[in-house]
Amino acid sequence: MGNEIRAVLVSLDGDHYPFTSKLDFDCINNMEEYELCIMEIQPAIECKIKVLEVYSYSALVIFQLKDEWDIRDSKLINYQRLVLELIKDFDDITFCYLPRDENQMVDALATLASMVRVNKQDNVKPIQISIYEVPAYCYNIEKEKRDDHPWYHDILQYVTKNDKRTLRRLANKYVLDREILYKRRKDQVLLKCVDAIEAKKILEEVHERIYGTYANGFTMPRKIMRFEYSWSTVEGDYVNYGKRCHKCQIYGDKIHVPHSLLHVMTSPWPLSMWFMDVIGPISLKASNGHQFIFMVIYYFTKWVKVASYANVTKLAVSKFLKKDIIYWYGMPERIISDNALNLNNSTIAEVCSHFKIKHHNSSPYRPKMNGAVEAANKNIEKVVGENDKDL
């Protein structure tokens, strides 16, 4: 069981150093070729070789290491990372593709192996074969570093060895479960105490939104505690960590500005779109001579603002928009009207340009808006007509 891989290290003087290993785990052909490439590089590192040429008959391995081919098999990603990490020990390394037909070394070794005859009486030196039970990248996993004296070291010593009695009251908030120390909150929830190394890892993961959406330096420590972690300097550590984050420096002060564009909605913000129209002339004039009604309706809630005039001039429309809409409700995004001249002129265009308001005509842009406005017009005309009858 297992596949054997063989490699030969050739020096500049022509000396040959063969290596062989056995892969005692299930692997595909591409994994075997990466294992062979790693076995070729590791002896060169042990011999402190700084310039190396690697020849392989696997086009996939060579061109993936040259970053000319993409890796589509997830099983090969860790192999590529390991090789790229190993080649940092060389001053110069070259990967060369050598087809099987041109690999004279393999043909020579195969021919010699078939010609050798070994007698039982002859003393043959044993051949050492390395056996790997797991992939090569598993041997390269570094052991996690631990902080020998974290911030809770004194508390842990008191709980375990009953020393430093001055910490008795402080230690009452902590519970020891095997070798893990927990802090008890007021609601009896246990928070795991972590050292500086693990705290740094938690900060990175929380800041990169692995545990949810982004939050600022004031809410993030409470979010970390909700995930049942605790250390004494969590708030200060996160504030200092945010100061080194490039995105936080750009968007941190702009609380209401998102990182990406907002999705388009019917109403981007309250009172964003208004429609204006004129009703009249009314058959029975008012006592002050007014016979026209200027109406502005909010598109989303159908809220109506009206004013009566003897003549709806462009100055009257401009004054109404400023006083009763912009100064009272804020600047809208757009205003829609029909093609009437008193609603489409240079004065209205100047007002819209000054307040950066988009002015559109309803006929080509908002056909549905016409129905809403006409319904509002009928209601106003009905009210005016009933008042006329009463008079």
GROMACS .gro file of N, CA and C in nm, residues 199-200 203 217-218 220-222 224-225 229-241:
model
   69
  199ALA      N    1  -0.623   3.705   2.236
  199ALA     CA    2  -0.701   3.828   2.227
  199ALA      C    3  -0.675   3.900   2.095
  200LYS      N    4  -0.550   3.901   2.049
  200LYS     CA    5  -0.518   3.963   1.922
  200LYS      C    6  -0.588   3.893   1.807
  203LEU      N    7  -0.957   3.989   1.811
  203LEU     CA    8  -0.975   4.124   1.757
  203LEU      C    9  -0.973   4.124   1.605
  217GLY      N   10  -1.561   5.134   1.779
  217GLY     CA   11  -1.481   5.097   1.895
  217GLY      C   12  -1.557   5.093   2.026
  218PHE      N   13  -1.678   5.154   2.033
  218PHE     CA   14  -1.753   5.156   2.157
  218PHE      C   15  -1.845   5.034   2.169
  220MET      N   16  -1.802   4.741   1.984
  220MET     CA   17  -1.733   4.616   1.957
  220MET      C   18  -1.690   4.541   2.083
  221PRO      N   19  -1.638   4.608   2.188
  221PRO     CA   20  -1.605   4.532   2.310
  221PRO      C   21  -1.726   4.460   2.369
  222ARG      N   22  -1.843   4.523   2.367
  222ARG     CA   23  -1.962   4.455   2.417
  222ARG      C   24  -2.000   4.339   2.327
  224ILE      N   25  -1.782   4.153   2.166
  224ILE     CA   26  -1.687   4.046   2.201
  224ILE      C   27  -1.733   3.974   2.326
  225MET      N   28  -1.784   4.049   2.424
  225MET     CA   29  -1.833   3.986   2.547
  225MET      C   30  -1.956   3.900   2.521
  229TYR      N   31  -1.605   3.607   2.558
  229TYR     CA   32  -1.461   3.624   2.576
  229TYR      C   33  -1.439   3.747   2.663
  230SER      N   34  -1.327   3.746   2.736
  230SER     CA   35  -1.300   3.859   2.824
  230SER      C   36  -1.151   3.871   2.849
  231TRP      N   37  -1.103   3.996   2.853
  231TRP     CA   38  -0.971   4.028   2.906
  231TRP      C   39  -0.976   4.172   2.955
  232SER      N   40  -0.882   4.209   3.035
  232SER     CA   41  -0.892   4.333   3.112
  232SER      C   42  -0.884   4.458   3.025
  233THR      N   43  -0.816   4.455   2.914
  233THR     CA   44  -0.793   4.575   2.832
  233THR      C   45  -0.863   4.566   2.697
  234VAL      N   46  -0.983   4.505   2.694
  234VAL     CA   47  -1.050   4.481   2.567
  234VAL      C   48  -1.088   4.612   2.497
  235GLU      N   49  -1.136   4.713   2.570
  235GLU     CA   50  -1.177   4.838   2.507
  235GLU      C   51  -1.058   4.915   2.450
  236GLY      N   52  -0.954   4.928   2.529
  236GLY     CA   53  -0.836   4.999   2.481
  236GLY      C   54  -0.767   4.928   2.366
  237ASP      N   55  -0.763   4.795   2.371
  237ASP     CA   56  -0.700   4.719   2.263
  237ASP      C   57  -0.774   4.738   2.132
  238TYR      N   58  -0.907   4.739   2.137
  238TYR     CA   59  -0.981   4.751   2.013
  238TYR      C   60  -0.970   4.892   1.956
  239VAL      N   61  -0.970   4.994   2.042
  239VAL     CA   62  -0.954   5.131   1.993
  239VAL      C   63  -0.818   5.148   1.925
  240ASN      N   64  -0.713   5.094   1.987
  240ASN     CA   65  -0.579   5.102   1.926
  240ASN      C   66  -0.572   5.021   1.797
  241TYR      N   67  -0.643   4.908   1.792
  241TYR     CA   68  -0.645   4.827   1.671
  241TYR      C   69  -0.715   4.901   1.557
   0.00000   0.00000   0.00000
